PDB file of C-alpha atoms in Angstrom:
ATOM      1  CA  UNK X 244      88.501  82.690 116.629  1.00 50.00           C
ATOM      2  CA  UNK X 245      89.296  83.542 113.042  1.00 57.00           C
ATOM      3  CA  UNK X 246      88.504  86.206 110.489  1.00 58.00           C
ATOM      4  CA  UNK X 247      89.500  89.770 109.656  1.00 59.00           C
ATOM      5  CA  UNK X 248      90.225  92.125 112.558  1.00 60.00           C
ATOM      6  CA  UNK X 249      90.822  95.865 112.181  1.00 60.00           C
ATOM      7  CA  UNK X 250      91.919  98.591 114.558  1.00 65.00           C
ATOM      8  CA  UNK X 251      90.319 101.981 113.802  1.00 64.00           C
ATOM      9  CA  UNK X 252      90.764 105.388 115.422  1.00 66.00           C
ATOM     10  CA  UNK X 253      87.188 106.560 114.845  1.00 62.00           C
ATOM     11  CA  UNK X 254      83.860 105.317 113.674  1.00 59.00           C
ATOM     12  CA  UNK X 255      84.339 104.060 110.156  1.00 52.00           C
ATOM     13  CA  UNK X 256      82.449 105.857 107.398  1.00 54.00           C
ATOM     14  CA  UNK X 257      81.955 102.563 105.574  1.00 54.00           C
ATOM     15  CA  UNK X 258      80.491  99.240 106.561  1.00 54.00           C
ATOM     16  CA  UNK X 259      82.906  97.458 104.221  1.00 57.00           C
ATOM     17  CA  UNK X 260      86.530  97.074 105.229  1.00 58.00           C
ATOM     18  CA  UNK X 261      89.190  95.002 103.535  1.00 61.00           C
ATOM     19  CA  UNK X 262      92.546  93.759 104.905  1.00 62.00           C
ATOM     20  CA  UNK X 263      94.644  95.335 102.159  1.00 64.00           C
ATOM     21  CA  UNK X 264      92.527  98.411 101.415  1.00 60.00           C
ATOM     22  CA  UNK X 265      92.487 100.576 104.537  1.00 56.00           C
ATOM     23  CA  UNK X 266      90.189 103.564 104.954  1.00 58.00           C
ATOM     24  CA  UNK X 267      91.085 106.932 106.439  1.00 57.00           C
ATOM     25  CA  UNK X 268      90.193 105.628 109.932  1.00 58.00           C
ATOM     26  CA  UNK X 269      91.960 102.333 109.447  1.00 54.00           C
ATOM     27  CA  UNK X 270      95.074 101.983 111.641  1.00 55.00           C
ATOM     28  CA  UNK X 271      96.021  98.315 111.448  1.00 62.00           C
ATOM     29  CA  UNK X 272      94.442  95.049 110.416  1.00 60.00           C
ATOM     30  CA  UNK X 273      95.068  91.360 110.870  1.00 61.00           C
ATOM     31  CA  UNK X 274      93.888  88.182 109.227  1.00 64.00           C
ATOM     32  CA  UNK X 275      93.487  85.208 111.529  1.00 64.00           C
ATOM     33  CA  UNK X 276      92.904  82.174 109.336  1.00 65.00           C
ATOM     34  CA  UNK X 277      93.408  78.461 109.347  1.00 68.00           C
ATOM     35  CA  UNK X 278      94.450  76.933 106.063  1.00 74.00           C
ATOM     36  CA  UNK X 279      91.891  74.570 104.563  1.00 80.00           C
ATOM     37  CA  UNK X 280      93.763  72.451 102.002  1.00 75.00           C
ATOM     38  CA  UNK X 281      90.547  70.616 101.090  1.00 85.00           C
ATOM     39  CA  UNK X 282      89.196  73.732  99.354  1.00 90.00           C
ATOM     40  CA  UNK X 283      91.109  72.960  96.160  1.00 92.00           C
ATOM     41  CA  UNK X 284      92.020  69.791  94.324  1.00 89.00           C
ATOM     42  CA  UNK X 285      95.801  70.241  94.299  1.00 90.00           C
ATOM     43  CA  UNK X 286      98.436  70.923  96.998  1.00 91.00           C
ATOM     44  CA  UNK X 287     100.391  74.153  97.273  1.00 92.00           C
ATOM     45  CA  UNK X 288     102.705  74.696  94.316  1.00 94.00           C
ATOM     46  CA  UNK X 289     106.076  76.082  95.404  1.00 94.00           C
ATOM     47  CA  UNK X 290     108.627  77.384  92.933  1.00 94.00           C
ATOM     48  CA  UNK X 291     111.207  80.103  92.348  1.00 94.00           C
ATOM     49  CA  UNK X 292     111.771  82.517  89.472  1.00 93.00           C
ATOM     50  CA  UNK X 293     115.132  84.070  88.531  1.00 93.00           C
ATOM     51  CA  UNK X 294     114.777  87.423  86.799  1.00 93.00           C
ATOM     52  CA  UNK X 295     117.287  89.967  85.546  1.00 89.00           C
ATOM     53  CA  UNK X 296     116.721  93.691  85.836  1.00 83.00           C
ATOM     54  CA  UNK X 297     114.056  95.179  83.525  1.00 87.00           C
ATOM     55  CA  UNK X 298     112.736  91.747  82.577  1.00 93.00           C
ATOM     56  CA  UNK X 299     109.172  90.609  83.326  1.00 94.00           C
ATOM     57  CA  UNK X 300     108.089  88.555  86.322  1.00 95.00           C
ATOM     58  CA  UNK X 301     105.428  85.983  85.449  1.00 96.00           C
ATOM     59  CA  UNK X 302     103.448  84.587  88.377  1.00 96.00           C
ATOM     60  CA  UNK X 303     101.060  81.706  87.769  1.00 95.00           C
ATOM     61  CA  UNK X 304      98.014  80.787  89.833  1.00 96.00           C
ATOM     62  CA  UNK X 305      95.383  78.219  88.851  1.00 94.00           C
ATOM     63  CA  UNK X 306      92.984  76.221  91.008  1.00 94.00           C
ATOM     64  CA  UNK X 307      89.757  74.262  91.040  1.00 92.00           C
ATOM     65  CA  UNK X 308      87.514  74.348  94.087  1.00 91.00           C
ATOM     66  CA  UNK X 309      85.865  71.120  95.136  1.00 89.00           C
ATOM     67  CA  UNK X 310      83.001  69.797  97.206  1.00 86.00           C
ATOM     68  CA  UNK X 311      80.973  72.296  99.202  1.00 86.00           C
ATOM     69  CA  UNK X 312      83.434  75.062  98.338  1.00 89.00           C
ATOM     70  CA  UNK X 313      82.475  75.108  94.671  1.00 87.00           C
ATOM     71  CA  UNK X 314      80.178  77.775  93.240  1.00 86.00           C
ATOM     72  CA  UNK X 315      80.586  80.018  96.264  1.00 90.00           C
ATOM     73  CA  UNK X 316      81.739  83.649  96.454  1.00 92.00           C
ATOM     74  CA  UNK X 317      85.498  83.934  96.702  1.00 93.00           C
ATOM     75  CA  UNK X 318      88.392  86.379  96.610  1.00 92.00           C
ATOM     76  CA  UNK X 319      91.844  85.700  95.172  1.00 94.00           C
ATOM     77  CA  UNK X 320      94.770  87.687  96.569  1.00 93.00           C
ATOM     78  CA  UNK X 321      98.266  88.014  95.189  1.00 94.00           C
ATOM     79  CA  UNK X 322     100.261  88.963  98.286  1.00 92.00           C
ATOM     80  CA  UNK X 323     103.898  89.942  98.557  1.00 92.00           C
ATOM     81  CA  UNK X 324     105.028  88.941 102.016  1.00 88.00           C
ATOM     82  CA  UNK X 325     107.573  90.772 104.135  1.00 77.00           C
ATOM     83  CA  UNK X 326     109.241  90.531 107.534  1.00 73.00           C
ATOM     84  CA  UNK X 327     107.078  93.255 109.085  1.00 74.00           C
ATOM     85  CA  UNK X 328     104.013  93.397 106.870  1.00 74.00           C
ATOM     86  CA  UNK X 329     102.534  92.079 103.642  1.00 82.00           C
ATOM     87  CA  UNK X 330     101.397  93.939 100.549  1.00 87.00           C
ATOM     88  CA  UNK X 331      98.570  93.069  98.203  1.00 88.00           C
ATOM     89  CA  UNK X 332      99.591  93.441  94.568  1.00 92.00           C
ATOM     90  CA  UNK X 333      96.345  92.150  92.989  1.00 93.00           C
ATOM     91  CA  UNK X 334      92.926  90.905  93.988  1.00 92.00           C
ATOM     92  CA  UNK X 335      90.017  89.329  92.152  1.00 93.00           C
ATOM     93  CA  UNK X 336      86.575  88.907  93.702  1.00 92.00           C
ATOM     94  CA  UNK X 337      83.516  86.951  92.645  1.00 92.00           C
ATOM     95  CA  UNK X 338      80.222  87.274  94.537  1.00 88.00           C
ATOM     96  CA  UNK X 339      78.292  84.629  92.628  1.00 83.00           C
ATOM     97  CA  UNK X 340      77.054  87.056  89.998  1.00 87.00           C
ATOM     98  CA  UNK X 341      79.652  89.687  89.224  1.00 89.00           C
ATOM     99  CA  UNK X 342      83.419  89.846  89.387  1.00 89.00           C
ATOM    100  CA  UNK X 343      85.969  92.600  89.668  1.00 89.00           C
ATOM    101  CA  UNK X 344      89.652  93.346  90.178  1.00 88.00           C
ATOM    102  CA  UNK X 345      91.470  95.212  92.951  1.00 84.00           C
ATOM    103  CA  UNK X 346      88.320  95.928  94.982  1.00 85.00           C
ATOM    104  CA  UNK X 347      90.114  94.478  97.998  1.00 79.00           C
ATOM    105  CA  UNK X 348      93.568  96.002  97.462  1.00 84.00           C
ATOM    106  CA  UNK X 349      95.187  99.408  97.391  1.00 80.00           C
ATOM    107  CA  UNK X 350      97.802  99.028  94.657  1.00 84.00           C
ATOM    108  CA  UNK X 351     100.960 101.118  94.536  1.00 84.00           C
ATOM    109  CA  UNK X 352     100.794 103.560  91.602  1.00 86.00           C
ATOM    110  CA  UNK X 353     104.202 102.593  90.231  1.00 90.00           C
ATOM    111  CA  UNK X 354     103.339  98.888  90.370  1.00 88.00           C
ATOM    112  CA  UNK X 355      99.949  99.537  88.797  1.00 88.00           C
ATOM    113  CA  UNK X 356     101.671 100.929  85.684  1.00 92.00           C
ATOM    114  CA  UNK X 357     103.872  97.818  85.396  1.00 94.00           C
ATOM    115  CA  UNK X 358     101.350  95.159  86.308  1.00 93.00           C
ATOM    116  CA  UNK X 359      98.965  93.199  84.105  1.00 91.00           C
ATOM    117  CA  UNK X 360      96.795  90.205  84.866  1.00 88.00           C
ATOM    118  CA  UNK X 361      94.970  87.329  83.261  1.00 86.00           C
ATOM    119  CA  UNK X 362      91.900  86.147  85.176  1.00 87.00           C
ATOM    120  CA  UNK X 363      89.516  83.523  83.837  1.00 86.00           C
ATOM    121  CA  UNK X 364      86.604  81.794  85.511  1.00 82.00           C
ATOM    122  CA  UNK X 365      85.595  78.293  84.489  1.00 78.00           C
ATOM    123  CA  UNK X 366      84.215  75.096  85.970  1.00 68.00           C
ATOM    124  CA  UNK X 367      87.517  73.319  85.387  1.00 71.00           C
ATOM    125  CA  UNK X 368      90.134  75.864  86.391  1.00 83.00           C
ATOM    126  CA  UNK X 369      90.194  79.375  87.746  1.00 91.00           C
ATOM    127  CA  UNK X 370      93.243  81.167  86.336  1.00 93.00           C
ATOM    128  CA  UNK X 371      94.651  84.298  87.939  1.00 95.00           C
ATOM    129  CA  UNK X 372      98.106  84.906  86.489  1.00 95.00           C
ATOM    130  CA  UNK X 373     100.064  88.062  87.148  1.00 95.00           C
ATOM    131  CA  UNK X 374     102.792  89.803  85.160  1.00 95.00           C
ATOM    132  CA  UNK X 375     105.087  92.537  86.501  1.00 95.00           C
ATOM    133  CA  UNK X 376     107.070  94.311  83.784  1.00 95.00           C
ATOM    134  CA  UNK X 377     110.414  96.156  84.072  1.00 94.00           C
ATOM    135  CA  UNK X 378     111.380  94.313  87.242  1.00 93.00           C
ATOM    136  CA  UNK X 379     113.583  96.066  89.790  1.00 91.00           C
ATOM    137  CA  UNK X 380     115.369  94.932  92.945  1.00 90.00           C
ATOM    138  CA  UNK X 381     112.376  96.072  95.004  1.00 90.00           C
ATOM    139  CA  UNK X 382     110.235  93.414  93.278  1.00 93.00           C
ATOM    140  CA  UNK X 383     112.225  90.503  94.661  1.00 93.00           C
ATOM    141  CA  UNK X 384     110.689  88.491  97.463  1.00 93.00           C
ATOM    142  CA  UNK X 385     107.990  85.951  98.173  1.00 95.00           C
ATOM    143  CA  UNK X 386     104.617  86.065  96.422  1.00 96.00           C
ATOM    144  CA  UNK X 387     101.591  84.069  97.565  1.00 94.00           C
ATOM    145  CA  UNK X 388      98.444  83.395  95.592  1.00 95.00           C
ATOM    146  CA  UNK X 389      95.788  82.989  98.284  1.00 93.00           C
ATOM    147  CA  UNK X 390      92.176  81.930  97.904  1.00 93.00           C
ATOM    148  CA  UNK X 391      89.423  82.916 100.363  1.00 91.00           C
ATOM    149  CA  UNK X 392      86.020  81.226  99.966  1.00 92.00           C
ATOM    150  CA  UNK X 393      82.846  82.411 101.708  1.00 88.00           C
ATOM    151  CA  UNK X 394      80.628  79.513 102.722  1.00 86.00           C
ATOM    152  CA  UNK X 395      77.695  79.875 105.131  1.00 82.00           C
ATOM    153  CA  UNK X 396      79.051  83.196 106.440  1.00 80.00           C
ATOM    154  CA  UNK X 397      82.398  81.552 107.169  1.00 84.00           C
ATOM    155  CA  UNK X 398      85.702  82.337 105.484  1.00 85.00           C
ATOM    156  CA  UNK X 399      88.019  79.526 104.440  1.00 88.00           C
ATOM    157  CA  UNK X 400      91.555  80.141 103.201  1.00 89.00           C
ATOM    158  CA  UNK X 401      94.039  78.196 101.094  1.00 90.00           C
ATOM    159  CA  UNK X 402      97.444  79.028  99.631  1.00 91.00           C
ATOM    160  CA  UNK X 403      97.508  78.092  95.948  1.00 94.00           C
ATOM    161  CA  UNK X 404     101.068  79.000  94.951  1.00 95.00           C
ATOM    162  CA  UNK X 405     104.152  80.136  96.817  1.00 94.00           C
ATOM    163  CA  UNK X 406     106.645  81.751  94.441  1.00 96.00           C
ATOM    164  CA  UNK X 407     110.015  83.217  95.365  1.00 95.00           C
ATOM    165  CA  UNK X 408     111.279  85.888  92.967  1.00 96.00           C
ATOM    166  CA  UNK X 409     115.081  86.164  92.835  1.00 94.00           C
ATOM    167  CA  UNK X 410     116.627  89.154  91.098  1.00 91.00           C
ATOM    168  CA  UNK X 411     119.915  88.606  89.308  1.00 85.00           C
ATOM    169  CA  UNK X 412     122.119  91.553  90.314  1.00 72.00           C
ATOM    170  CA  UNK X 413     124.552  92.501  87.486  1.00 63.00           C
ATOM    171  CA  UNK X 414     126.601  94.557  89.937  1.00 58.00           C
ATOM    172  CA  UNK X 415     127.567  91.363  91.769  1.00 51.00           C
ATOM    173  CA  UNK X 416     129.138  89.966  88.583  1.00 50.00           C
ATOM    174  CA  UNK X 417     131.081  93.204  88.100  1.00 52.00           C
ATOM    175  CA  UNK X 418     132.366  93.081  91.664  1.00 57.00           C
ATOM    176  CA  UNK X 419     133.466  89.464  91.153  1.00 51.00           C
ATOM    177  CA  UNK X 420     135.337  90.304  87.943  1.00 53.00           C
ATOM    178  CA  UNK X 421     137.038  93.280  89.572  1.00 62.00           C
ATOM    179  CA  UNK X 422     137.951  91.166  92.577  1.00 63.00           C
ATOM    180  CA  UNK X 423     139.680  88.648  90.289  1.00 64.00           C
ATOM    181  CA  UNK X 424     141.386  91.103  87.935  1.00 72.00           C
ATOM    182  CA  UNK X 425     142.820  93.541  90.489  1.00 70.00           C
ATOM    183  CA  UNK X 426     145.127  91.011  92.216  1.00 74.00           C
ATOM    184  CA  UNK X 427     146.259  89.704  88.818  1.00 70.00           C
ATOM    185  CA  UNK X 428     147.051  93.208  87.557  1.00 75.00           C
ATOM    186  CA  UNK X 429     148.955  94.004  90.762  1.00 76.00           C
ATOM    187  CA  UNK X 430     151.028  90.825  90.558  1.00 77.00           C
ATOM    188  CA  UNK X 431     151.727  91.028  86.826  1.00 76.00           C
ATOM    189  CA  UNK X 432     154.546  93.661  87.056  1.00 78.00           C
ATOM    190  CA  UNK X 433     156.199  91.677  89.860  1.00 74.00           C
ATOM    191  CA  UNK X 434     156.093  88.499  87.775  1.00 78.00           C
ATOM    192  CA  UNK X 435     157.604  90.303  84.768  1.00 79.00           C
ATOM    193  CA  UNK X 436     160.459  91.729  86.891  1.00 78.00           C
ATOM    194  CA  UNK X 437     161.225  88.293  88.342  1.00 78.00           C
ATOM    195  CA  UNK X 438     161.360  86.765  84.849  1.00 78.00           C
ATOM    196  CA  UNK X 439     163.744  89.488  83.638  1.00 76.00           C
ATOM    197  CA  UNK X 440     166.037  89.043  86.645  1.00 72.00           C
ATOM    198  CA  UNK X 441     166.119  85.293  86.164  1.00 72.00           C
ATOM    199  CA  UNK X 442     167.112  85.713  82.525  1.00 69.00           C
ATOM    200  CA  UNK X 443     169.901  88.127  83.427  1.00 65.00           C
ATOM    201  CA  UNK X 444     171.315  86.051  86.257  1.00 56.00           C
ATOM    202  CA  UNK X 445     174.621  84.407  85.147  1.00 56.00           C
ATOM    203  CA  UNK X 446     174.843  80.656  85.385  1.00 54.00           C
ATOM    204  CA  UNK X 447     177.968  78.604  86.133  1.00 54.00           C
ATOM    205  CA  UNK X 448     178.930  76.197  83.340  1.00 54.00           C
ATOM    206  CA  UNK X 449     181.542  73.418  83.588  1.00 55.00           C
ATOM    207  CA  UNK X 450     183.493  71.950  80.688  1.00 54.00           C
ATOM    208  CA  UNK X 451     183.777  68.305  81.673  1.00 53.00           C
ATOM    209  CA  UNK X 452     186.678  67.730  79.306  1.00 57.00           C
ATOM    210  CA  UNK X 453     188.964  70.341  80.880  1.00 59.00           C
ATOM    211  CA  UNK X 454     187.263  70.870  84.244  1.00 56.00           C
ATOM    212  CA  UNK X 455     187.196  74.592  83.486  1.00 59.00           C
ATOM    213  CA  UNK X 456     184.277  76.637  84.824  1.00 55.00           C
ATOM    214  CA  UNK X 457     182.918  79.912  83.536  1.00 50.00           C
ATOM    215  CA  UNK X 458     179.828  82.100  83.970  1.00 52.00           C
ATOM    216  CA  UNK X 459     177.258  82.376  81.215  1.00 53.00           C
ATOM    217  CA  UNK X 460     174.227  84.580  80.809  1.00 51.00           C
ATOM    218  CA  UNK X 461     171.422  84.832  78.365  1.00 48.00           C
ATOM    219  CA  UNK X 462     172.265  87.369  75.634  1.00 46.00           C
ATOM    220  CA  UNK X 463     170.808  88.043  72.233  1.00 47.00           C
ATOM    221  CA  UNK X 464     171.989  85.694  69.492  1.00 44.00           C
ATOM    222  CA  UNK X 465     173.832  88.389  67.438  1.00 49.00           C
ATOM    223  CA  UNK X 466     175.723  89.609  70.488  1.00 54.00           C
ATOM    224  CA  UNK X 467     176.746  86.062  71.368  1.00 46.00           C
ATOM    225  CA  UNK X 468     178.017  85.434  67.820  1.00 51.00           C
ATOM    226  CA  UNK X 469     180.036  88.690  67.839  1.00 57.00           C
ATOM    227  CA  UNK X 470     181.705  87.891  71.144  1.00 58.00           C
ATOM    228  CA  UNK X 471     182.525  84.388  69.898  1.00 58.00           C
ATOM    229  CA  UNK X 472     184.315  85.798  66.817  1.00 58.00           C
ATOM    230  CA  UNK X 473     186.347  88.177  68.988  1.00 60.00           C
ATOM    231  CA  UNK X 474     187.451  85.325  71.216  1.00 58.00           C
ATOM    232  CA  UNK X 475     188.626  83.281  68.193  1.00 54.00           C
ATOM    233  CA  UNK X 476     190.549  86.273  66.795  1.00 53.00           C
ATOM    234  CA  UNK X 477     192.434  86.752  70.069  1.00 53.00           C
ATOM    235  CA  UNK X 478     193.291  83.073  70.230  1.00 49.00           C
ATOM    236  CA  UNK X 479     195.063  83.199  66.801  1.00 47.00           C
ATOM    237  CA  UNK X 480     196.983  86.391  67.498  1.00 50.00           C
TER     238      UNK X 480
END
């Protein structure tokens, strides 16, 4: 058994129901489908997109139906999948005569303002690209371009593209920099103190000619010269 199943809490006021466009009586819906890879000429295209905040997300979807699936009514869904449920972000339908967008989806108002699409029908390739502007962290996730073809009152499904959108979080870079700099800044005063103490620590020096030992320390050059003159003066007196 396959198809679209919906749970409603009353008699629906419409004979048309769509998986991603619930009515007021629509409680929950499910799609039970078996993938038919022979619908299109190419296998599933899987890729990932890395996007920084406020940049645009470009999602590509192109396919060519083949065999008995050509020239039949179809619907293209762009679906953002989630752990609990999936969200439709764009749909395109063709009934053999007319076409339209978003007839099968209820699009979030905020996303609708940031979303644009390029859909083109041809005998060679059907193109249904999607662009989401001013990307935010909520836009990250997995996006599927899914094709559903109606043939002899049967629905056949195929995944065209599987794109993972990864958002580059600038806060993570800031946390990394802070994590590196803080230990360095904390250790820097300790290192300076150790260097000063090592410079001030007197060292024992031995005159190998006389065997005499004395303590020396690092002092400024002028001070060392002055003390040397005083020692020579005392030796002559």
